[in-house]
XYZ file of C-alpha atoms in Angstrom:
785
model
C 94.715 80.559 83.896
C 91.773 82.857 84.664
C 91.516 85.550 81.997
C 91.798 89.091 83.341
C 89.023 91.412 82.223
C 89.734 95.137 81.900
C 87.293 98.021 81.595
C 87.551 101.817 81.700
C 84.722 103.930 83.107
C 84.467 107.630 82.252
C 81.856 110.220 83.166
C 79.865 111.617 80.257
C 80.849 115.167 79.412
C 77.966 116.822 81.281
C 78.868 114.928 84.457
C 82.694 115.091 84.237
C 82.903 117.529 87.168
C 86.155 116.090 88.559
C 87.934 116.430 85.215
C 86.670 119.989 84.651
C 87.741 121.102 88.135
C 91.181 119.548 87.688
C 91.618 121.238 84.302
C 90.843 124.612 85.845
C 93.138 123.882 88.789
C 96.125 122.902 86.638
C 95.701 125.814 84.230
C 95.383 128.404 86.999
C 97.627 127.081 89.767
C 100.299 125.223 87.794
C 100.103 127.897 85.067
C 99.922 125.277 82.303
C 97.992 127.372 79.789
C 98.571 124.985 76.847
C 96.550 122.296 78.579
C 93.289 122.257 76.617
C 91.406 119.331 78.115
C 91.595 116.497 80.665
C 89.757 113.205 80.735
C 89.671 111.021 83.859
C 88.833 107.317 83.650
C 88.629 104.699 86.368
C 90.375 101.506 85.257
C 89.304 98.126 86.648
C 91.151 94.819 86.219
C 89.071 91.836 87.381
C 89.735 88.138 87.705
C 87.694 85.329 89.226
C 84.311 85.896 87.520
C 82.597 84.502 84.418
C 81.848 86.504 81.278
C 78.152 86.678 82.183
C 78.924 87.879 85.722
C 81.344 90.426 84.323
C 78.754 91.893 81.913
C 76.233 92.187 84.725
C 78.777 93.833 87.085
C 79.767 96.306 84.360
C 76.215 97.702 84.268
C 75.356 97.467 87.980
C 78.601 97.861 89.952
C 81.364 99.439 87.888
C 79.214 102.038 86.151
C 75.938 103.940 86.144
C 74.648 103.828 82.543
C 72.873 107.227 82.656
C 76.063 109.111 83.545
C 78.984 106.819 82.586
C 80.630 105.579 79.414
C 82.291 102.142 79.513
C 85.147 100.945 77.324
C 86.166 97.278 77.165
C 89.924 96.619 77.131
C 90.869 99.934 75.479
C 89.603 103.427 74.645
C 90.345 105.753 71.769
C 93.268 108.162 72.112
C 93.998 111.027 69.728
C 97.516 111.727 68.432
C 98.256 114.746 70.605
C 96.947 113.212 73.850
C 99.220 112.084 76.695
C 98.058 109.147 78.828
C 99.264 108.006 82.241
C 97.727 106.148 85.184
C 98.089 106.308 88.969
C 97.564 103.424 91.398
C 98.025 102.814 95.119
C 101.306 101.338 96.290
C 101.208 97.561 96.961
C 99.832 96.972 100.443
C 97.857 100.237 100.596
C 94.124 99.801 101.121
C 92.070 100.577 97.995
C 88.460 101.196 99.029
C 87.193 101.393 95.434
C 88.627 97.964 94.583
C 87.529 96.369 97.860
C 83.969 97.700 97.616
C 83.655 96.507 93.994
C 84.900 93.028 94.938
C 82.453 92.815 97.859
C 79.522 93.911 95.664
C 80.393 91.268 93.048
C 80.589 88.616 95.759
C 77.141 89.613 97.049
C 75.593 89.321 93.583
C 77.336 86.066 92.572
C 77.225 84.410 96.019
C 80.635 82.909 95.179
C 84.155 83.517 96.418
C 85.434 87.078 96.365
C 87.062 88.036 93.030
C 90.294 90.019 92.710
C 89.834 93.639 91.613
C 92.633 96.130 90.983
C 91.997 99.768 90.127
C 93.894 102.730 88.748
C 92.951 106.254 87.734
C 93.822 107.112 84.131
C 94.465 110.703 83.027
C 94.332 111.822 79.397
C 95.940 115.228 78.782
C 95.253 117.171 75.604
C 97.457 120.036 74.506
C 100.856 120.925 73.111
C 102.638 120.208 76.404
C 106.390 120.270 76.997
C 107.994 117.333 78.817
C 108.640 119.423 81.932
C 104.937 120.404 82.057
C 103.858 116.749 81.942
C 106.283 115.942 84.758
C 104.946 118.932 86.698
C 101.380 117.607 86.405
C 102.429 114.094 87.434
C 104.327 115.435 90.442
C 101.241 117.382 91.513
C 98.902 114.392 91.146
C 101.114 111.575 92.492
C 101.805 111.569 96.220
C 104.722 109.131 96.745
C 103.508 108.409 100.271
C 100.686 106.222 98.984
C 100.699 106.178 95.157
C 102.820 105.541 92.081
C 102.539 105.730 88.299
C 100.861 102.573 87.005
C 101.843 100.425 84.044
C 99.475 100.940 81.094
C 99.720 97.315 79.886
C 97.452 94.658 81.346
C 99.237 92.297 83.752
C 99.278 88.531 83.289
C 98.073 87.988 86.851
C 96.432 90.057 89.586
C 97.859 87.898 92.360
C 100.487 89.672 94.448
C 103.387 87.386 95.261
C 104.365 88.416 98.755
C 107.660 87.125 100.099
C 107.251 84.696 102.979
C 108.775 86.512 105.966
C 111.557 85.071 108.083
C 111.055 84.256 111.736
C 111.304 87.205 114.115
C 114.940 88.072 114.699
C 116.560 88.095 118.132
C 118.882 91.080 118.615
C 121.903 88.956 119.461
C 124.420 90.795 121.642
C 121.968 93.581 122.589
C 122.687 93.324 126.323
C 126.438 93.536 125.733
C 126.569 96.527 123.373
C 128.426 99.677 124.385
C 126.800 103.103 124.201
C 127.996 103.860 120.677
C 126.738 100.510 119.405
C 123.374 101.031 121.125
C 122.967 104.464 119.532
C 123.865 103.033 116.127
C 121.210 100.303 116.614
C 118.606 102.910 117.656
C 119.184 104.792 114.401
C 119.322 101.615 112.302
C 115.931 100.489 113.636
C 114.536 104.034 113.146
C 113.225 104.102 116.723
C 111.346 107.066 118.198
C 112.616 106.321 121.709
C 115.476 108.421 123.059
C 118.930 107.014 123.773
C 118.121 106.992 127.507
C 115.176 104.703 126.725
C 117.143 102.122 124.755
C 119.815 102.139 127.483
C 116.995 101.569 129.989
C 115.787 98.617 127.880
C 119.274 97.148 127.814
C 119.500 97.238 131.613
C 116.056 95.611 131.924
C 116.824 92.708 129.589
C 120.267 92.205 131.117
C 119.166 92.309 134.763
C 115.528 91.142 134.824
C 115.104 88.958 131.724
C 118.739 87.786 131.441
C 118.452 87.500 127.648
C 118.569 89.498 124.437
C 115.223 90.896 123.187
C 113.456 90.135 119.925
C 113.085 92.917 117.372
C 109.319 92.756 118.045
C 109.809 93.441 121.758
C 111.865 96.561 121.040
C 109.329 97.770 118.444
C 106.448 97.127 120.851
C 108.192 99.103 123.616
C 108.996 101.886 121.136
C 105.308 102.034 120.276
C 104.077 101.859 123.879
C 106.423 104.595 125.018
C 105.748 106.931 122.106
C 104.367 110.385 122.830
C 101.190 109.394 120.986
C 100.462 106.439 123.268
C 101.930 107.489 126.605
C 102.169 111.305 126.488
C 105.831 111.167 127.502
C 106.254 114.898 126.863
C 103.251 115.731 129.021
C 104.520 113.480 131.823
C 108.050 114.923 131.810
C 109.097 116.168 135.259
C 109.357 119.966 135.443
C 112.238 120.809 137.772
C 112.402 124.598 137.722
C 110.272 127.408 136.282
C 111.568 130.891 135.425
C 109.114 133.516 134.185
C 110.731 136.480 132.438
C 109.808 139.928 133.778
C 107.322 142.040 131.842
C 104.080 143.905 132.397
C 102.359 141.038 130.547
C 104.126 138.394 132.672
C 102.399 139.553 135.844
C 99.210 137.454 135.315
C 101.389 134.444 134.363
C 103.130 134.658 137.742
C 99.791 134.977 139.547
C 98.460 131.923 137.708
C 101.568 129.894 138.561
C 101.270 130.785 142.262
C 97.643 129.685 142.210
C 98.652 126.455 140.474
C 101.362 125.683 143.053
C 98.752 126.050 145.798
C 96.373 123.703 143.947
C 99.214 121.256 143.242
C 100.152 121.063 146.922
C 96.524 120.380 147.829
C 95.980 117.667 145.176
C 99.347 116.093 144.386
C 101.257 116.737 147.653
C 104.876 115.848 146.782
C 104.269 114.609 143.217
C 106.196 116.155 140.325
C 104.884 119.090 138.362
C 104.112 118.004 134.779
C 102.193 119.457 131.863
C 99.628 116.674 132.328
C 99.035 117.677 135.940
C 98.493 121.311 134.945
C 96.002 120.241 132.257
C 93.911 118.026 134.534
C 94.226 119.576 138.004
C 91.002 121.615 137.798
C 88.982 118.414 137.428
C 90.755 116.775 140.372
C 90.305 119.861 142.531
C 86.600 120.167 141.751
C 86.088 116.451 142.426
C 87.792 116.809 145.798
C 85.423 119.656 146.666
C 82.358 117.631 145.668
C 81.920 119.088 142.176
C 81.770 117.366 138.778
C 79.170 114.943 140.088
C 78.321 113.974 136.510
C 81.841 112.768 135.663
C 82.150 109.061 134.911
C 85.248 107.530 136.493
C 86.304 104.140 135.151
C 89.254 102.134 133.828
C 88.165 102.917 130.264
C 89.534 106.346 129.448
C 89.336 106.548 125.676
C 86.939 109.496 125.723
C 85.635 112.152 128.115
C 82.452 110.783 129.665
C 79.757 112.488 131.711
C 76.405 111.144 132.918
C 73.367 113.321 132.330
C 69.590 112.997 132.532
C 68.056 112.792 129.065
C 64.357 113.387 128.533
C 62.960 110.509 126.442
C 59.204 110.572 125.729
C 58.681 112.847 128.782
C 60.611 110.456 131.036
C 64.142 111.004 132.329
C 66.859 108.410 131.728
C 70.538 108.457 132.650
C 72.774 108.536 129.584
C 76.527 108.624 129.046
C 77.534 111.630 126.933
C 81.022 111.067 125.517
C 83.206 113.456 123.578
C 86.708 113.321 122.167
C 89.028 115.372 119.986
C 91.954 114.001 118.021
C 94.677 115.393 115.789
C 96.168 113.832 112.673
C 98.593 116.631 111.885
C 101.496 114.559 110.573
C 99.485 112.041 108.489
C 97.436 114.833 106.920
C 100.594 116.789 106.141
C 102.069 113.942 104.097
C 98.884 112.251 102.792
C 95.999 114.725 103.111
C 93.018 112.571 102.077
C 93.885 109.505 104.160
C 95.248 111.505 107.081
C 92.134 113.657 107.457
C 89.794 110.710 106.873
C 91.389 108.667 109.636
C 91.468 111.717 111.904
C 87.686 111.463 111.970
C 87.733 107.660 112.000
C 90.087 107.633 114.976
C 88.027 110.206 116.851
C 84.846 108.162 116.285
C 86.406 104.946 117.579
C 87.290 106.396 120.985
C 83.735 107.061 122.239
C 82.546 104.088 120.169
C 84.807 101.793 122.186
C 82.953 103.162 125.217
C 79.792 101.735 123.543
C 78.327 105.122 122.686
C 76.720 106.003 119.370
C 78.621 108.897 117.760
C 76.163 111.361 116.239
C 77.923 114.652 115.497
C 81.404 115.836 114.510
C 83.298 119.106 114.380
C 86.400 119.866 112.279
C 88.942 122.595 113.044
C 92.003 122.917 110.830
C 95.012 125.177 110.421
C 96.505 125.891 106.997
C 98.893 128.205 105.253
C 97.449 130.402 102.507
C 95.980 127.964 99.941
C 96.095 130.711 97.303
C 99.898 130.618 97.261
C 101.517 129.648 93.959
C 102.559 126.015 93.633
C 106.122 127.204 92.868
C 106.349 128.685 96.383
C 105.910 125.270 98.042
C 108.680 124.454 100.531
C 111.072 121.593 99.600
C 109.740 118.212 100.715
C 106.244 119.615 101.293
C 102.958 119.282 99.457
C 101.344 122.536 98.221
C 99.047 124.148 100.795
C 96.187 124.159 98.299
C 96.544 120.412 97.670
C 96.635 119.688 101.407
C 93.621 121.901 102.126
C 91.408 120.547 99.339
C 92.301 116.866 99.684
C 92.081 116.949 103.487
C 88.577 118.435 103.259
C 87.653 115.716 100.772
C 89.063 112.998 103.032
C 87.299 114.108 106.221
C 83.983 114.754 104.498
C 84.163 111.487 102.539
C 84.665 109.485 105.721
C 81.921 111.266 107.662
C 79.424 111.110 104.809
C 80.029 107.367 104.291
C 79.820 106.514 107.999
C 76.649 108.578 108.271
C 77.968 111.130 110.745
C 76.696 114.710 110.664
C 79.512 117.271 110.580
C 77.909 120.140 112.430
C 80.727 122.671 112.370
C 83.702 123.208 110.039
C 86.277 125.956 110.447
C 89.695 126.483 108.880
C 92.196 128.910 110.413
C 94.786 130.464 108.096
C 98.234 131.361 109.375
C 101.703 131.147 107.835
C 102.840 129.106 110.861
C 100.886 126.124 109.532
C 103.133 125.891 106.469
C 105.638 124.120 108.746
C 103.003 121.537 109.602
C 99.267 121.509 109.122
C 96.792 121.268 112.003
C 93.988 118.720 111.548
C 91.592 118.360 114.503
C 88.450 116.255 114.624
C 86.039 116.315 117.555
C 82.997 114.091 118.045
C 80.099 113.571 120.454
C 78.467 110.236 121.264
C 75.724 109.047 123.617
C 74.348 105.798 125.016
C 71.823 104.861 127.718
C 73.680 104.059 130.941
C 71.698 100.821 131.298
C 73.311 99.490 128.092
C 76.862 99.603 129.469
C 78.668 97.229 131.804
C 82.159 98.149 132.940
C 84.089 95.329 134.615
C 87.761 94.522 135.007
C 88.988 91.504 133.000
C 89.684 88.316 134.938
C 91.934 85.321 134.151
C 90.195 83.051 131.651
C 88.285 85.841 129.884
C 88.510 85.959 126.094
C 89.688 88.905 124.005
C 87.966 89.176 120.639
C 89.189 91.254 117.687
C 86.258 92.585 115.670
C 86.259 94.641 112.471
C 88.745 95.291 109.702
C 91.648 93.114 108.639
C 95.293 93.936 109.266
C 97.672 95.340 106.657
C 100.853 97.385 106.531
C 99.032 100.725 106.548
C 99.628 102.563 109.800
C 102.788 100.696 110.808
C 104.871 103.172 112.780
C 102.125 105.780 112.935
C 102.354 106.238 116.721
C 106.131 106.471 116.711
C 106.088 108.435 113.454
C 104.047 111.225 115.012
C 106.656 111.391 117.803
C 109.632 111.851 115.449
C 111.172 114.971 113.983
C 110.308 115.098 110.287
C 112.570 116.136 107.437
C 112.278 116.909 103.730
C 112.548 113.178 103.057
C 109.523 112.265 105.222
C 107.130 112.461 102.287
C 109.158 109.766 100.496
C 109.872 107.445 103.452
C 106.724 107.485 105.606
C 104.266 105.578 103.407
C 103.672 102.806 105.967
C 102.787 105.343 108.674
C 99.610 106.603 106.990
C 96.534 104.584 107.840
C 93.839 103.959 105.258
C 90.250 104.356 106.342
C 87.362 102.035 105.488
C 84.243 103.998 106.525
C 81.649 101.268 105.741
C 83.478 98.965 108.160
C 83.259 101.584 110.913
C 79.567 101.980 110.130
C 79.104 98.260 110.794
C 80.882 98.656 114.140
C 78.540 101.547 114.976
C 75.545 99.289 114.281
C 77.004 96.381 116.262
C 77.756 98.511 119.308
C 74.270 100.011 119.212
C 72.815 96.612 120.106
C 72.384 96.399 123.920
C 72.604 92.594 123.772
C 76.129 93.056 122.406
C 77.249 95.899 124.667
C 76.110 94.083 127.809
C 78.470 91.214 126.948
C 81.485 93.546 126.822
C 83.416 93.892 130.075
C 86.011 96.250 128.615
C 86.816 97.564 125.137
C 89.615 99.378 123.375
C 89.857 100.794 119.877
C 92.690 100.090 117.478
C 94.307 103.476 117.332
C 98.014 104.061 117.701
C 100.086 100.962 118.367
C 97.855 98.288 116.869
C 97.477 94.941 118.665
C 100.359 95.633 121.036
C 98.595 98.649 122.575
C 94.886 98.178 121.751
C 94.852 94.657 123.174
C 97.799 95.137 125.499
C 96.126 97.965 127.431
C 93.027 95.954 128.304
C 94.547 94.133 131.267
C 97.866 93.427 132.943
C 98.316 89.807 131.887
C 97.491 88.200 128.536
C 98.591 85.815 125.816
C 98.007 86.933 122.212
C 98.112 84.575 119.229
C 99.121 86.709 116.248
C 98.503 83.799 113.846
C 94.749 84.241 114.405
C 94.658 87.869 113.275
C 92.791 88.258 109.928
C 95.042 89.900 107.310
C 94.392 91.856 104.123
C 97.149 89.986 102.306
C 99.899 87.468 102.981
C 103.473 88.326 103.840
C 103.084 90.196 107.123
C 105.680 89.284 109.733
C 105.177 89.017 113.488
C 106.342 92.557 114.208
C 104.010 94.023 111.584
C 101.067 92.052 112.969
C 101.873 93.362 116.452
C 102.111 97.076 115.669
C 100.040 97.671 112.508
C 97.460 100.414 113.104
C 95.064 99.267 110.395
C 91.761 101.022 110.992
C 88.204 100.088 111.975
C 89.019 97.382 114.527
C 88.067 96.897 118.171
C 89.355 94.631 120.916
C 86.744 93.547 123.464
C 86.951 91.480 126.639
C 84.082 89.016 127.140
C 83.507 85.974 129.280
C 84.901 82.835 127.641
C 81.390 81.419 127.332
C 80.145 84.618 125.584
C 82.819 84.705 122.861
C 80.905 82.551 120.327
C 77.733 84.550 120.858
C 79.582 87.833 120.357
C 81.165 86.541 117.143
C 77.710 85.466 115.904
C 76.294 88.976 116.467
C 79.292 90.449 114.620
C 78.708 88.083 111.698
C 75.112 89.337 111.404
C 76.567 92.809 110.700
C 78.960 91.294 108.137
C 81.874 91.917 110.510
C 84.781 89.550 110.975
C 85.458 88.621 114.612
C 87.888 86.144 116.113
C 89.266 85.230 119.538
C 92.916 86.248 119.469
C 93.891 86.354 123.142
C 93.086 85.221 126.646
C 93.485 86.981 129.983
C 96.116 85.508 132.316
C 97.116 86.110 135.928
C 100.902 86.502 135.539
C 100.971 90.234 134.662
C 103.008 89.751 131.496
C 102.296 90.660 127.875
C 102.993 87.609 125.721
C 102.642 87.308 121.950
C 103.014 84.172 119.857
C 103.626 83.897 116.103
C 104.106 80.670 114.186
C 103.835 78.910 117.528
C 106.869 80.758 118.912
C 106.901 83.333 121.686
C 108.111 86.621 120.180
C 107.091 88.973 123.015
C 107.300 88.282 126.754
C 107.437 91.512 128.727
C 106.727 92.410 132.335
C 103.727 94.693 132.711
C 105.607 96.574 135.412
C 108.388 97.412 132.945
C 105.992 98.390 130.141
C 104.130 100.696 132.520
C 107.245 102.672 133.415
C 106.808 104.349 130.013
C 110.551 104.404 129.524
C 113.222 106.430 131.228
C 111.613 109.348 133.062
C 112.562 112.645 131.458
C 112.911 116.006 133.180
C 113.220 119.597 132.025
C 113.503 123.194 133.133
C 111.031 125.836 131.972
C 111.748 129.362 130.786
C 108.648 131.405 130.014
C 109.581 134.225 127.662
C 107.789 137.474 128.414
C 105.197 138.559 125.831
C 106.678 141.548 123.996
C 105.320 144.858 125.291
C 105.874 146.891 122.107
C 104.832 144.118 119.777
C 101.643 142.887 121.377
C 98.779 141.521 119.336
C 96.235 144.178 120.290
C 98.535 147.142 119.697
C 99.781 145.670 116.411
C 96.265 145.176 115.108
C 95.399 148.826 115.731
C 98.775 150.139 114.532
C 98.570 148.097 111.328
C 95.310 149.803 110.374
C 96.591 153.254 111.401
C 99.741 152.867 109.312
C 97.973 151.435 106.291
C 95.027 153.831 106.391
C 95.897 157.333 107.644
C 92.825 158.952 109.063
C 91.700 155.702 110.676
C 88.169 155.919 109.233
C 85.636 153.137 109.663
C 85.353 152.340 105.947
C 89.063 151.568 105.595
C 89.156 149.585 108.832
C 86.268 147.517 107.493
C 87.991 146.954 104.140
C 91.245 145.959 105.836
C 89.438 143.377 107.894
C 87.581 142.057 104.854
C 90.917 141.480 103.077
C 91.991 139.100 105.841
C 91.709 135.496 104.643
C 90.293 134.490 108.044
C 87.363 136.852 107.497
C 86.433 135.358 104.125
C 83.355 133.157 103.822
C 84.112 129.453 104.159
C 80.799 128.338 102.688
C 82.474 126.518 99.799
C 84.520 124.477 102.264
C 81.649 123.834 104.682
C 79.271 122.632 101.961
C 81.561 119.678 101.224
C 80.296 118.218 104.503
C 76.823 116.845 105.245
C 75.420 118.402 108.418
C 71.983 116.752 108.205
C 72.780 112.994 108.294
C 70.759 111.313 111.032
C 68.237 114.170 111.240
C 69.601 115.181 114.664
C 71.243 118.528 113.850
C 69.412 121.512 115.307
C 71.482 124.201 113.554
C 72.517 124.277 109.936
C 76.089 125.557 109.359
C 74.745 128.897 108.079
C 71.731 130.790 109.368
C 70.214 134.235 109.385
C 67.808 135.832 106.943
C 69.947 134.964 103.915
C 71.410 131.664 105.219
C 74.912 133.206 105.034
C 75.805 133.764 108.702
C 78.108 131.058 110.141
C 76.951 129.436 113.376
C 78.836 129.922 116.648
C 78.324 126.347 117.877
C 76.902 123.074 116.646
C 73.803 121.742 118.367
C 72.261 118.281 118.055
C 69.537 116.206 119.658
C 70.546 113.077 121.549
C 70.043 110.000 119.268
C 67.007 108.538 121.019
C 66.529 105.358 118.905
C 63.190 106.131 117.196
C 61.873 107.886 120.312
C 61.382 111.590 120.916
C 63.717 113.716 123.014
C 64.098 117.386 123.838
C 67.643 116.983 125.189
C 70.647 117.990 123.115
C 74.330 118.827 123.126
C 76.207 122.002 122.232
C 79.848 122.039 121.088
C 82.147 124.814 119.934
C 85.805 125.845 120.076
C 87.982 128.884 120.603
C 91.407 129.780 119.227
C 93.262 132.705 117.674
C 96.777 131.833 116.446
C 97.859 135.477 116.313
C 97.283 135.952 120.032
C 98.879 132.599 120.846
C 101.999 133.375 118.797
C 102.434 136.577 120.767
C 101.666 134.923 124.123
C 100.573 131.272 124.555
C 99.279 132.192 128.040
C 96.958 134.919 126.775
C 96.059 132.846 123.729
C 94.829 130.023 125.957
C 92.767 132.392 128.109
C 91.098 133.895 125.055
C 90.531 130.396 123.600
C 88.598 129.265 126.681
C 86.656 132.528 126.943
C 85.809 132.457 123.223
C 84.539 128.869 123.417
C 82.404 129.712 126.446
C 81.020 132.862 124.808
C 79.986 130.932 121.703
C 78.130 128.295 123.725
C 76.442 130.876 125.962
C 75.376 132.860 122.874
C 73.492 129.743 121.732
C 71.661 129.438 125.043
C 74.069 127.095 126.846
C 74.718 127.328 130.584
C 78.423 128.065 131.130
C 78.403 126.210 134.484
C 77.766 122.882 132.763
C 80.479 123.248 130.106
C 83.209 120.574 130.010
C 86.406 121.149 128.035
C 88.748 119.010 125.970
C 92.117 120.696 125.445
C 94.321 120.282 122.383
C 97.866 121.659 122.483
C 99.948 121.936 119.325
C 103.588 123.057 119.531
C 106.908 122.419 117.812
C 109.276 119.626 118.877
C 110.491 120.744 122.314
C 113.790 118.851 122.630
C 115.941 120.348 125.386
C 115.061 123.977 124.641
C 113.721 125.490 127.888
C 112.123 128.409 126.006
C 110.206 126.037 123.731
C 109.007 124.149 126.826
C 107.774 127.486 128.163
C 105.169 127.718 125.389
C 102.938 124.693 126.213
C 103.599 125.322 129.907
C 102.274 128.898 129.784
C 99.397 127.905 127.472
C 98.206 125.220 129.893
C 98.693 127.661 132.766
C 96.439 130.157 130.968
C 93.756 127.508 130.447
C 94.089 126.418 134.084
C 93.772 130.006 135.309
C 90.567 130.927 133.495
C 88.906 127.564 134.243
C 89.782 127.843 137.933
C 88.268 131.324 138.124
C 85.063 130.034 136.502
C 85.060 126.742 138.481
C 85.197 124.680 135.270
C 87.408 121.809 134.140
C 88.934 119.966 131.191
């Protein structure tokens, strides 16, 4: 048996920044004053290399001799020190271990060794048992981690259980309503009861058989709010706007919308989606938005603009996209925020554009709150805020993406659930892109990262109502990012010889293979046995819906597949043909040679049972309006209403405080394209209003750039979503104009964030009135989202 080698790596005292920061954090925020010192060591267990290779890797891969101390097998512990270790749960992606194994393989030119890691904490102080448990609870997030055994294992191999064949839901078509509802809960489905009843009718009438568990899970994923915007496509039957002096402009906006709706949609239903997008459709009809790219690939907003390259003009696609990872970041801050950026990058990247700048806007409760005040089942706001910033910045810095603007909004409303928004801009010469519809016989190639259990249920998970138990039961929903892999995809898709082979592309976001591949064309056959996996033991359903990151699905001509795979190999990317395009308009998946999914495209595209709702727009309170309250607050707190006290009151607001410490965690200069640094002015302390970057011109010179900003004030939006949306649009425009941008050429990307709506007509009134406010101001300015 191969002997397992174990080493511990610890920063020398002068460089032990992480340990010193944690010590300060625990003493101040957990109020553990008896804690005198903390040591942090990275533990590595390695098998599959010789003693000589191990010694070399210790000096060159596992440690940096000038700053690290290395201990073989064990390290010295004093009598009053407490030691424990934390490791990822089995099946979670460990970037440290994977990177170390890859580096060893490069140096040895042999097969990849097995590396397992853990982080070891050594606490010094006269600590009570409850204080030790308090520290462990703070450090260990059960969503992705656990306490590790301190003894060395006999083997590093993980013995995964061989999964059974995919189960058929025998008797599904014959179940009564109570039995169907019980099955829906047993399978933990996000779909409503109406949807599963709709499925039953389809399989009974059209397929004349019972479905497999994979088919139900695939439909649950397809029809999730994340993938199909079922909430936004819900039919709005009636609208009632409550009377108030502040409701008057809401009624005017709705009348204007109804006129636009009749002109564009005729007899189609009113939906939130139609309100959000109608300005673009109306301007297109009138001959505007001539720069808008219209195609079957809709992963990112795309406009075509002239870019000046070496004093010559070329047509380029400028693509931009924003994405939220609110739920994943709430339960696993580092991974959730990291994959928020990773997911945002992949959307324009799948459109073959090179992503060159990112913006981050987040919403948090007060991170200064005491840990003891944390709500049951929640992580502390401070932990979420700090780890989320680390996750997003870590991903961006490793990919090599400049983060041009970072802003965190503080409001007590975000204690219920954090807001984590990432926005990116990409660009590519138009001549480098071919957009064609797939045809029968074309090959579908999966390129990029391997598949694991991370991210299973992420799409449906974000569509569910979450409880106190979510933090303990949602570990599979959180995806794990692998930034170097995404960097390789960036390089691959920057090669015009590669991009010109691609007829159509889709990124692996929510829904995994079932959606990323399934959306490419109406008919296809997918062989799940060909999908590269991170480890054994995945069953057919997991292979179909896993959202493991950093993967793309591309359609190429059959004769181009080998060439595409060769180009991917040159970037050290795995690529394999996993599917072929067919003419029968059915989604078919095979596992172990058996057909486990065979669904009509027509049925999939219904997006489930159509929902409908009524809208009640509550009137913004006249005596409790944002503007009056702001003034009254200062008058009440500071009689005399003098300028000094008004100034001091504003300075005490957490949203007024400098965010330089947060912003400096992010690298704004990667790629040398950023025009503005995050802080300017005489003393380099004034935050910028918008981020500006030059187009990435591939070693050529350009004077063309992009400007991006945002607008939002939660206090106005809580008082009136309608007014909040208007001010958001106006604020974003003002920021861009203040930087020299032309407001007429601004294009918007809207992000709405509201509580679970259910059947509450007043809750539905909030996103409705917010979108109506955005519609109203954009219509007046002849602009569009």
